[in-house]
Short mmCIF file of C-alpha atoms in Angstrom, two decimals:
data_model
loop_
_atom_site.label_atom_id
_atom_site.label_comp_id
_atom_site.label_asym_id
_atom_site.label_seq_id
_atom_site.Cartn_x
_atom_site.Cartn_y
_atom_site.Cartn_z
CA UNK A 1 117.29 120.17 85.78
CA UNK A 2 120.18 118.50 87.32
CA UNK A 3 119.88 115.60 85.32
CA UNK A 4 119.59 116.71 81.84
CA UNK A 5 122.63 115.28 79.53
CA UNK A 6 122.84 112.48 82.33
CA UNK A 7 119.97 111.35 81.96
CA UNK A 8 119.95 108.07 79.81
CA UNK A 9 123.09 106.87 81.54
CA UNK A 10 120.81 107.65 84.87
CA UNK A 11 118.33 106.01 83.90
CA UNK A 12 119.91 102.76 82.89
CA UNK A 13 121.74 102.58 86.30
CA UNK A 14 118.69 103.52 88.05
CA UNK A 15 116.56 100.38 86.08
CA UNK A 16 119.47 98.09 87.49
CA UNK A 17 119.06 99.28 91.14
CA UNK A 18 121.92 101.53 90.97
CA UNK A 19 121.82 103.25 94.16
CA UNK A 20 123.66 106.25 93.22
CA UNK A 21 121.54 106.94 89.76
CA UNK A 22 117.87 106.13 91.89
CA UNK A 23 119.36 108.79 94.38
CA UNK A 24 120.04 111.23 91.69
CA UNK A 25 116.82 110.78 90.55
CA UNK A 26 115.17 111.29 93.76
CA UNK A 27 117.77 114.72 94.33
CA UNK A 28 116.21 116.07 91.07
CA UNK A 29 112.63 115.40 91.47
CA UNK A 30 111.51 115.14 95.23
CA UNK A 31 111.93 119.09 95.67
CA UNK A 32 109.43 119.58 93.04
CA UNK A 33 106.99 116.83 93.75
CA UNK A 34 107.06 117.34 97.08
CA UNK A 35 106.52 121.23 96.08
CA UNK A 36 103.50 120.18 94.12
CA UNK A 37 101.95 118.12 96.92
CA UNK A 38 102.84 120.10 99.38
CA UNK A 39 100.40 122.63 97.88
CA UNK A 40 97.42 120.01 97.08
CA UNK A 41 97.88 118.02 100.15
CA UNK A 42 99.57 119.51 103.16
CA UNK A 43 99.00 117.38 105.65
CA UNK A 44 99.81 114.68 103.69
CA UNK A 45 102.58 115.38 101.41
CA UNK A 46 105.87 114.09 102.56
CA UNK A 47 104.13 110.59 102.75
CA UNK A 48 102.91 110.90 99.28
CA UNK A 49 106.06 111.81 98.23
CA UNK A 50 107.71 109.28 99.68
CA UNK A 51 105.04 106.74 97.78
CA UNK A 52 105.54 108.65 94.78
CA UNK A 53 109.18 107.38 94.27
CA UNK A 54 108.76 104.13 95.31
CA UNK A 55 106.34 103.90 93.01
CA UNK A 56 108.85 105.29 90.25
CA UNK A 57 111.28 102.74 91.34
CA UNK A 58 108.66 100.22 91.05
CA UNK A 59 108.38 100.97 87.87
CA UNK A 60 111.25 102.62 86.63
CA UNK A 61 112.83 98.91 84.92
CA UNK A 62 110.02 99.52 82.58
CA UNK A 63 110.15 103.16 81.59
CA UNK A 64 111.21 104.20 77.90
CA UNK A 65 111.18 107.39 77.00
CA UNK A 66 113.29 111.11 77.32
CA UNK A 67 113.78 113.31 80.76
CA UNK A 68 111.07 115.19 79.98
CA UNK A 69 108.48 112.05 79.76
CA UNK A 70 109.97 110.68 82.53
CA UNK A 71 109.39 113.55 84.36
CA UNK A 72 105.58 113.58 83.03
CA UNK A 73 105.98 109.89 84.08
CA UNK A 74 106.49 110.90 87.72
CA UNK A 75 104.01 113.64 88.24
CA UNK A 76 101.05 110.99 86.74
CA UNK A 77 102.12 108.73 89.39
CA UNK A 78 101.67 111.47 91.84
CA UNK A 79 98.82 113.24 90.66
CA UNK A 80 97.09 109.68 90.74
CA UNK A 81 98.45 109.37 94.22
CA UNK A 82 97.13 112.70 94.92
CA UNK A 83 93.56 111.13 93.54
CA UNK A 84 93.65 108.02 95.41
CA UNK A 85 94.08 110.25 98.60
CA UNK A 86 91.28 112.18 98.04
CA UNK A 87 89.13 109.25 97.37
CA UNK A 88 90.26 107.78 100.53
CA UNK A 89 89.65 110.90 102.53
CA UNK A 90 86.42 111.79 100.76
CA UNK A 91 87.23 115.07 100.94
CA UNK A 92 85.91 118.46 99.78
CA UNK A 93 87.04 119.23 96.08
CA UNK A 94 88.58 122.68 97.19
CA UNK A 95 90.43 123.64 100.71
CA UNK A 96 89.60 127.39 101.13
CA UNK A 97 91.96 129.75 102.96
CA UNK A 98 90.24 131.52 105.71
CA UNK A 99 89.98 135.42 104.84
CA UNK A 100 92.10 136.19 107.41
CA UNK A 101 95.20 134.37 105.75
CA UNK A 102 94.82 135.92 102.82
CA UNK A 103 94.48 139.16 104.39
CA UNK A 104 97.76 138.63 105.92
CA UNK A 105 99.12 138.15 102.71
CA UNK A 106 97.59 140.52 100.36
CA UNK A 107 100.30 143.90 100.42
CA UNK A 108 99.11 147.23 100.64
CA UNK A 109 100.84 150.14 98.24
CA UNK A 110 100.99 150.39 94.89
CA UNK A 111 104.43 149.49 94.27
CA UNK A 112 104.38 145.83 92.99
CA UNK A 113 107.39 144.99 92.69
CA UNK A 114 108.32 145.71 96.22
CA UNK A 115 104.99 144.27 97.50
CA UNK A 116 106.07 140.85 95.71
CA UNK A 117 109.41 140.68 97.26
CA UNK A 118 107.29 141.27 100.88
CA UNK A 119 105.16 138.69 100.16
CA UNK A 120 107.81 136.20 99.41
CA UNK A 121 107.84 133.03 97.67
CA UNK A 122 105.78 130.93 100.15
CA UNK A 123 102.82 133.18 99.69
CA UNK A 124 103.23 133.14 96.20
CA UNK A 125 102.73 129.17 95.99
CA UNK A 126 99.99 129.72 98.54
CA UNK A 127 97.94 131.96 96.30
CA UNK A 128 98.74 129.25 93.75
CA UNK A 129 97.22 126.96 95.81
CA UNK A 130 94.35 128.96 96.75
CA UNK A 131 93.12 129.22 93.31
CA UNK A 132 90.01 126.69 92.30
CA UNK A 133 91.41 123.09 92.06
CA UNK A 134 91.65 122.31 88.74
CA UNK A 135 93.45 125.58 88.05
CA UNK A 136 95.97 125.28 90.88
CA UNK A 137 96.83 121.69 89.66
CA UNK A 138 97.44 123.22 86.19
CA UNK A 139 99.30 126.21 86.97
CA UNK A 140 101.51 123.80 89.92
CA UNK A 141 101.92 121.72 87.06
CA UNK A 142 103.02 124.19 84.47
CA UNK A 143 105.09 125.96 86.58
CA UNK A 144 106.24 124.02 89.50
CA UNK A 145 107.08 121.02 87.68
CA UNK A 146 108.05 122.35 84.37
CA UNK A 147 105.20 120.16 82.02
CA UNK A 148 104.17 120.97 79.22
CA UNK A 149 100.45 121.49 78.34
CA UNK A 150 100.43 118.11 76.56
CA UNK A 151 101.77 116.38 79.49
CA UNK A 152 99.25 117.98 81.93
CA UNK A 153 96.30 117.31 79.80
CA UNK A 154 97.48 113.51 80.09
CA UNK A 155 98.13 113.75 83.60
CA UNK A 156 94.80 115.62 84.29
CA UNK A 157 93.35 113.60 81.60
CA UNK A 158 92.00 116.65 80.02
CA UNK A 159 92.22 117.57 76.74
CA UNK A 160 94.86 120.12 76.07
CA UNK A 161 92.37 122.94 74.98
CA UNK A 162 90.88 122.28 78.62
CA UNK A 163 94.22 122.84 79.91
CA UNK A 164 94.92 126.07 78.38
CA UNK A 165 91.65 127.21 79.02
CA UNK A 166 92.20 126.51 82.40
CA UNK A 167 95.29 127.98 82.68
CA UNK A 168 93.96 131.21 81.06
CA UNK A 169 91.53 131.42 84.11
CA UNK A 170 93.88 130.80 86.47
CA UNK A 171 96.23 133.82 85.18
CA UNK A 172 93.40 135.89 85.10
CA UNK A 173 92.32 135.23 88.57
CA UNK A 174 96.09 136.03 90.02
CA UNK A 175 95.98 138.82 88.00
CA UNK A 176 92.78 140.04 89.58
CA UNK A 177 93.69 139.40 93.10
CA UNK A 178 97.19 140.66 93.25
CA UNK A 179 98.08 144.28 93.69
CA UNK A 180 98.50 145.89 90.61
CA UNK A 181 96.39 144.49 88.92
CA UNK A 182 93.18 145.90 86.91
CA UNK B 1 93.02 147.60 80.32
CA UNK B 2 89.18 146.83 80.78
CA UNK B 3 87.57 145.79 77.64
CA UNK B 4 84.16 145.20 78.93
CA UNK B 5 81.14 146.60 80.70
CA UNK B 6 81.88 145.04 84.20
CA UNK B 7 83.92 147.19 86.81
CA UNK B 8 82.74 146.12 89.61
CA UNK B 9 85.89 144.21 91.69
CA UNK B 10 83.51 141.81 92.95
CA UNK B 11 81.95 140.69 89.68
CA UNK B 12 82.90 137.17 88.72
CA UNK B 13 82.60 138.34 85.25
CA UNK B 14 85.91 140.45 85.64
CA UNK B 15 88.06 137.40 84.25
CA UNK B 16 87.07 139.07 81.24
CA UNK B 17 88.90 141.87 81.56
CA UNK B 18 91.75 139.29 80.95
CA UNK B 19 90.78 137.52 77.91
CA UNK B 20 92.85 139.06 75.57
CA UNK B 21 96.09 137.25 77.32
CA UNK B 22 96.94 135.03 74.10
CA UNK B 23 98.47 131.71 74.16
CA UNK B 24 101.97 132.91 73.65
CA UNK B 25 102.07 135.36 76.44
CA UNK B 26 100.31 132.56 79.01
CA UNK B 27 103.44 129.96 77.62
CA UNK B 28 105.69 132.31 78.31
CA UNK B 29 104.24 134.02 81.17
CA UNK B 30 104.23 129.89 82.80
CA UNK B 31 107.74 129.21 81.38
CA UNK B 32 109.21 131.98 83.24
CA UNK B 33 110.27 133.58 79.79
CA UNK B 34 108.34 137.21 80.75
CA UNK B 35 109.90 139.34 82.57
CA UNK B 36 107.40 141.14 85.18
CA UNK B 37 108.42 144.30 83.42
CA UNK B 38 107.68 142.91 79.92
CA UNK B 39 104.40 141.66 80.95
CA UNK B 40 101.26 142.90 79.96
CA UNK B 41 99.36 145.33 81.90
CA UNK B 42 98.31 143.40 85.38
CA UNK B 43 100.21 140.58 84.86
CA UNK B 44 103.60 141.93 85.90
CA UNK B 45 102.48 140.62 89.24
CA UNK B 46 101.84 137.05 88.03
CA UNK B 47 105.00 136.91 86.39
CA UNK B 48 106.74 138.07 89.96
CA UNK B 49 104.91 135.11 91.70
CA UNK B 50 105.21 132.44 89.53
CA UNK B 51 108.85 133.12 89.14
CA UNK B 52 108.76 133.01 92.85
CA UNK B 53 106.68 129.84 93.28
CA UNK B 54 109.56 128.39 90.58
CA UNK B 55 112.46 129.38 92.51
CA UNK B 56 110.86 127.76 96.06
CA UNK B 57 110.43 124.19 94.64
CA UNK B 58 113.88 124.74 92.86
CA UNK B 59 116.08 125.98 95.84
CA UNK B 60 114.42 122.87 98.51
CA UNK B 61 116.89 120.22 99.43
CA UNK B 62 115.51 116.89 99.12
CA UNK B 63 115.49 115.17 102.85
CA UNK B 64 115.89 111.62 104.15
CA UNK B 65 118.15 110.47 101.19
CA UNK B 66 119.46 107.66 102.37
CA UNK B 67 116.54 105.73 103.96
CA UNK B 68 114.50 106.39 100.86
CA UNK B 69 117.00 105.43 98.39
CA UNK B 70 117.61 102.19 100.29
CA UNK B 71 113.63 101.41 99.70
CA UNK B 72 114.07 102.58 96.46
CA UNK B 73 116.84 100.15 95.43
CA UNK B 74 114.69 97.32 96.87
CA UNK B 75 111.72 98.61 95.12
CA UNK B 76 113.30 98.23 91.71
CA UNK B 77 114.40 94.77 92.48
CA UNK B 78 110.97 93.70 93.65
CA UNK B 79 108.75 95.52 90.52
CA UNK B 80 111.64 95.87 87.75
CA UNK B 81 112.50 92.49 86.70
CA UNK B 82 109.67 90.28 85.93
CA UNK B 83 106.10 91.35 85.59
CA UNK B 84 103.80 90.21 88.24
CA UNK B 85 101.91 87.59 85.65
CA UNK B 86 105.05 86.02 85.10
CA UNK B 87 105.82 85.84 88.76
CA UNK B 88 102.96 83.96 89.86
CA UNK B 89 103.20 81.60 86.56
CA UNK B 90 107.08 81.00 87.64
CA UNK B 91 105.76 79.95 91.63
CA UNK B 92 103.07 77.47 89.94
CA UNK B 93 105.60 75.94 87.85
CA UNK B 94 108.06 75.95 90.49
CA UNK B 95 105.74 74.37 92.93
CA UNK B 96 104.73 71.98 90.29
CA UNK B 97 107.81 70.62 89.45
CA UNK B 98 108.66 70.26 93.06
CA UNK B 99 105.20 68.05 93.64
CA UNK B 100 106.68 66.12 90.76
CA UNK B 101 110.50 65.60 91.69
CA UNK B 102 109.03 64.64 95.60
CA UNK B 103 106.75 61.87 94.15
CA UNK B 104 109.27 60.49 92.12
CA UNK B 105 111.70 60.75 94.30
CA UNK B 106 109.79 58.92 96.94
CA UNK B 107 108.12 56.26 94.13
CA UNK B 108 111.93 55.94 92.95
CA UNK B 109 113.45 55.11 96.27
CA UNK B 110 110.96 52.76 96.77
CA UNK B 111 111.74 51.17 93.59
CA UNK B 112 107.82 51.45 92.62
CA UNK B 113 108.44 52.80 89.30
CA UNK B 114 108.24 51.25 86.13
CA UNK B 115 111.73 50.06 84.89
CA UNK B 116 112.69 52.61 82.40
CA UNK B 117 111.24 55.57 84.80
CA UNK B 118 113.45 54.32 87.62
CA UNK B 119 116.59 54.21 86.10
CA UNK B 120 115.93 57.88 84.47
CA UNK B 121 115.47 59.13 87.89
CA UNK B 122 118.00 56.58 89.92
CA UNK B 123 120.83 58.09 87.28
CA UNK B 124 119.60 61.95 87.67
CA UNK B 125 119.26 61.51 91.50
CA UNK B 126 122.76 59.61 91.55
CA UNK B 127 124.26 63.34 89.99
CA UNK B 128 123.41 65.17 92.86
CA UNK B 129 124.33 62.30 95.12
CA UNK B 130 121.14 60.13 95.99
CA UNK B 131 121.18 56.63 95.54
CA UNK B 132 117.71 55.12 94.44
CA UNK B 133 117.44 51.30 93.33
CA UNK B 134 118.09 51.49 89.31
CA UNK B 135 115.39 49.67 88.17
CA UNK B 136 112.00 49.83 88.43
CA UNK B 137 110.05 47.06 90.99
CA UNK B 138 110.23 43.83 89.51
CA UNK B 139 112.57 44.07 87.45
CA UNK B 140 115.68 42.29 86.60
CA UNK B 141 118.35 44.34 89.00
CA UNK B 142 115.36 45.84 91.16
CA UNK B 143 117.21 46.20 94.64
CA UNK B 144 120.27 46.13 93.30
CA UNK B 145 123.03 48.84 94.18
CA UNK B 146 126.20 50.77 93.33
CA UNK B 147 128.87 49.04 95.08
CA UNK B 148 131.45 52.03 94.76
CA UNK B 149 129.57 54.46 95.79
CA UNK B 150 127.45 53.44 98.36
CA UNK B 151 127.95 52.22 102.20
CA UNK B 152 128.54 48.53 101.04
CA UNK B 153 131.92 48.52 103.35
CA UNK B 154 129.79 48.45 106.09
CA UNK B 155 131.06 45.04 106.98
CA UNK B 156 134.33 45.95 106.03
CA UNK B 157 134.55 47.05 109.54
CA UNK B 158 136.51 45.33 112.52
CA UNK B 159 133.27 43.00 113.00
CA UNK B 160 133.31 41.61 109.01
CA UNK B 161 135.72 39.05 109.04
CA UNK B 162 134.51 38.50 105.53
CA UNK B 163 135.29 41.74 103.45
CA UNK B 164 134.81 40.28 100.12
CA UNK B 165 131.35 39.09 100.63
CA UNK B 166 129.80 42.11 98.61
CA UNK B 167 132.25 41.55 95.79
CA UNK B 168 130.78 39.31 93.28
CA UNK B 169 134.06 37.51 92.03
CA UNK B 170 135.10 37.24 95.66
CA UNK B 171 131.24 35.73 96.93
CA UNK B 172 131.99 32.13 97.80
CA UNK B 173 128.40 31.66 97.38
CA UNK B 174 128.92 32.85 94.01
CA UNK B 175 128.10 29.50 92.53
CA UNK B 176 125.11 28.99 94.36
CA UNK B 177 122.72 29.62 91.89
CA UNK B 178 119.50 30.98 92.96
CA UNK B 179 118.57 31.51 96.21
CA UNK B 180 115.61 33.48 98.34
CA UNK B 181 117.21 34.45 101.17
CA UNK B 182 120.27 33.81 103.48
CA UNK B 183 119.12 30.89 104.66
CA UNK B 184 118.99 29.11 101.76
CA UNK B 185 122.56 30.23 100.67
CA UNK B 186 123.94 28.74 103.67
CA UNK B 187 121.65 25.69 102.82
CA UNK B 188 123.15 25.16 99.53
CA UNK B 189 126.80 24.81 100.89
CA UNK B 190 125.93 23.25 103.82
CA UNK B 191 127.26 19.82 102.12
CA UNK B 192 130.62 21.60 101.77
CA UNK B 193 131.07 22.27 105.32
CA UNK B 194 133.52 23.77 107.66
CA UNK B 195 134.95 27.16 106.15
CA UNK B 196 133.03 27.25 103.56
CA UNK B 197 129.56 27.42 105.25
CA UNK B 198 131.13 29.54 107.80
CA UNK B 199 131.95 32.06 104.96
CA UNK B 200 128.69 32.16 103.24
CA UNK B 201 127.10 32.43 106.38
CA UNK B 202 128.85 35.51 107.12
CA UNK B 203 128.39 36.93 103.53
CA UNK B 204 125.65 38.81 102.52
CA UNK B 205 124.32 36.22 100.21
CA UNK B 206 120.67 36.09 99.99
CA UNK B 207 120.03 39.03 102.36
CA UNK B 208 117.63 41.76 100.88
CA UNK B 209 119.42 44.96 100.33
CA UNK B 210 120.16 46.88 103.37
CA UNK B 211 119.65 50.98 103.75
CA UNK B 212 123.42 51.17 102.49
CA UNK B 213 122.24 49.77 99.38
CA UNK B 214 123.28 46.57 99.71
CA UNK B 215 121.95 43.12 98.17
CA UNK B 216 123.11 39.77 97.49
CA UNK B 217 125.30 40.13 94.95
CA UNK B 218 124.08 36.18 94.30
CA UNK B 219 120.68 35.79 94.53
CA UNK B 220 118.42 35.80 91.74
CA UNK B 221 117.32 39.51 90.93
CA UNK B 222 113.66 38.13 90.38
CA UNK B 223 113.88 36.69 93.70
CA UNK B 224 114.19 39.54 95.50
CA UNK B 225 111.36 41.99 96.37
CA UNK B 226 112.76 45.53 96.52
CA UNK B 227 110.21 46.63 99.64
CA UNK B 228 110.85 43.37 101.34
CA UNK B 229 112.10 44.06 104.68
CA UNK B 230 115.62 42.94 106.08
CA UNK B 231 114.73 39.89 108.46
CA UNK B 232 116.45 40.33 111.76
CA UNK B 233 118.18 37.68 113.08
CA UNK B 234 119.60 36.68 116.89
CA UNK B 235 122.70 36.20 115.37
CA UNK B 236 124.13 37.83 112.11
CA UNK B 237 124.86 36.11 109.17
CA UNK B 238 127.72 38.75 109.03
CA UNK B 239 129.27 37.75 112.26
CA UNK B 240 129.05 40.92 113.45
CA UNK B 241 125.60 39.88 115.71
CA UNK B 242 123.62 42.62 113.87
CA UNK B 243 121.40 40.50 111.88
CA UNK B 244 122.81 41.59 108.44
CA UNK B 245 121.26 45.07 108.73
CA UNK B 246 123.27 47.45 111.14
CA UNK B 247 126.89 47.80 110.63
CA UNK B 248 129.62 46.77 112.66
CA UNK B 249 130.89 49.41 115.26
CA UNK B 250 133.07 51.89 113.40
CA UNK B 251 131.08 51.60 109.78
CA UNK B 252 128.75 54.13 110.13
CA UNK B 253 125.23 54.19 110.53
CA UNK B 254 123.37 51.47 108.55
CA UNK B 255 120.20 53.44 108.28
CA UNK B 256 121.85 56.11 106.56
CA UNK B 257 121.47 56.65 103.10
CA UNK B 258 124.59 55.97 101.09
CA UNK B 259 125.31 59.53 100.10
CA UNK B 260 125.10 60.68 103.50
CA UNK B 261 127.95 58.09 104.19
CA UNK B 262 131.40 58.99 104.58
CA UNK B 263 133.51 57.83 102.12
CA UNK B 264 134.26 54.19 102.14
CA UNK B 265 137.62 52.82 102.63
CA UNK B 266 137.45 50.39 99.51
CA UNK B 267 140.72 49.48 99.65
CA UNK B 268 141.21 48.79 103.54
CA UNK B 269 138.65 46.51 103.57
CA UNK B 270 138.91 44.66 100.67
CA UNK B 271 142.79 43.65 101.74
CA UNK B 272 141.61 42.10 104.69
CA UNK B 273 140.59 39.64 102.43
#
């Protein structure tokens, strides 16, 4: 991502409160954090994302590690904020999508590629978000946040093997539901 | 691709059809390293979908950057420097220090501290321009002052015809020995008559220290109580009619502590002698 080679410099400056460095972090990570949150808590995603970055700023002075670790740490904060929100709201563990909505995004025809182009990216994320909660979170963290199995396992407080099992089931489910699937 | 006996699409066991998706393939799929055309049968659409999802979030631009960055800068300063435990301890320590300082300062101002402590506090406060008695209660020199820094020139104004009254060497009552008050000073030179009596009467001999830090230079220290209040007399001993308490016009507010007084015109005041 955008930070990559400058990460150490940016981190060091951010730890001193340099606005340019904090802005670089925000610009780099905000879209993917928001992308993750938007599909887990659509109504609160913006506020949650802001809360996440305030938390990042509060803790950045004590952070030590690589960019990958930093990304994982940021998503750990995001995941915990999300969990806090869920506890507060006492929501159901899944947010089922109405059949009509799914039907709207379900393509007809056999040409897989053309169909997927017609679906568009938004429905792609919607499909992922429609997976069972744990599966959706694994896929979003792996694909949207670009995190490793170990990072996701740490964030979700699960074993890596459990995360692999979840991602397998998610992929199978997507394959089954998408056109062209078996 | 079907590798089991369940063919109905609504059968929940259809996920088993894809159980052969190995970890390596799944990993490549999730990392976007597997083009749809190279994906296993049935997973081409999944590869496309994951790539579309990846594209969406990475083409999104962060919004509301300015306000957010400002809030983040404040958050770094709030949370990044000192751990919370230390902050609490620092606050407690600061409050305790302030309390001790206020207490000791107050006691020092009253000259109520033991001699050594009084001197220490006096020296410390003098560095920040606050004058307190240099010696403890009942100790020799208590109630004394530092004449070069304080408002000891209150009487150097027009109403003070004896500007050298506070100068130890020039005090006309210098040989008066021990006195308990101004009256004694005057009495002791009563026999000398005329000029000398007048001079002593106008001096601060035997007077308690004033708010400006004055003290009778000729008195025996043990006879002067630091907390004793100056007793105004109907007719001042300094000739200013202020009972030795207030300053003559133009000399500033006598009640004002020495450090708040304007710089004394030492040479001018003494030159009048």
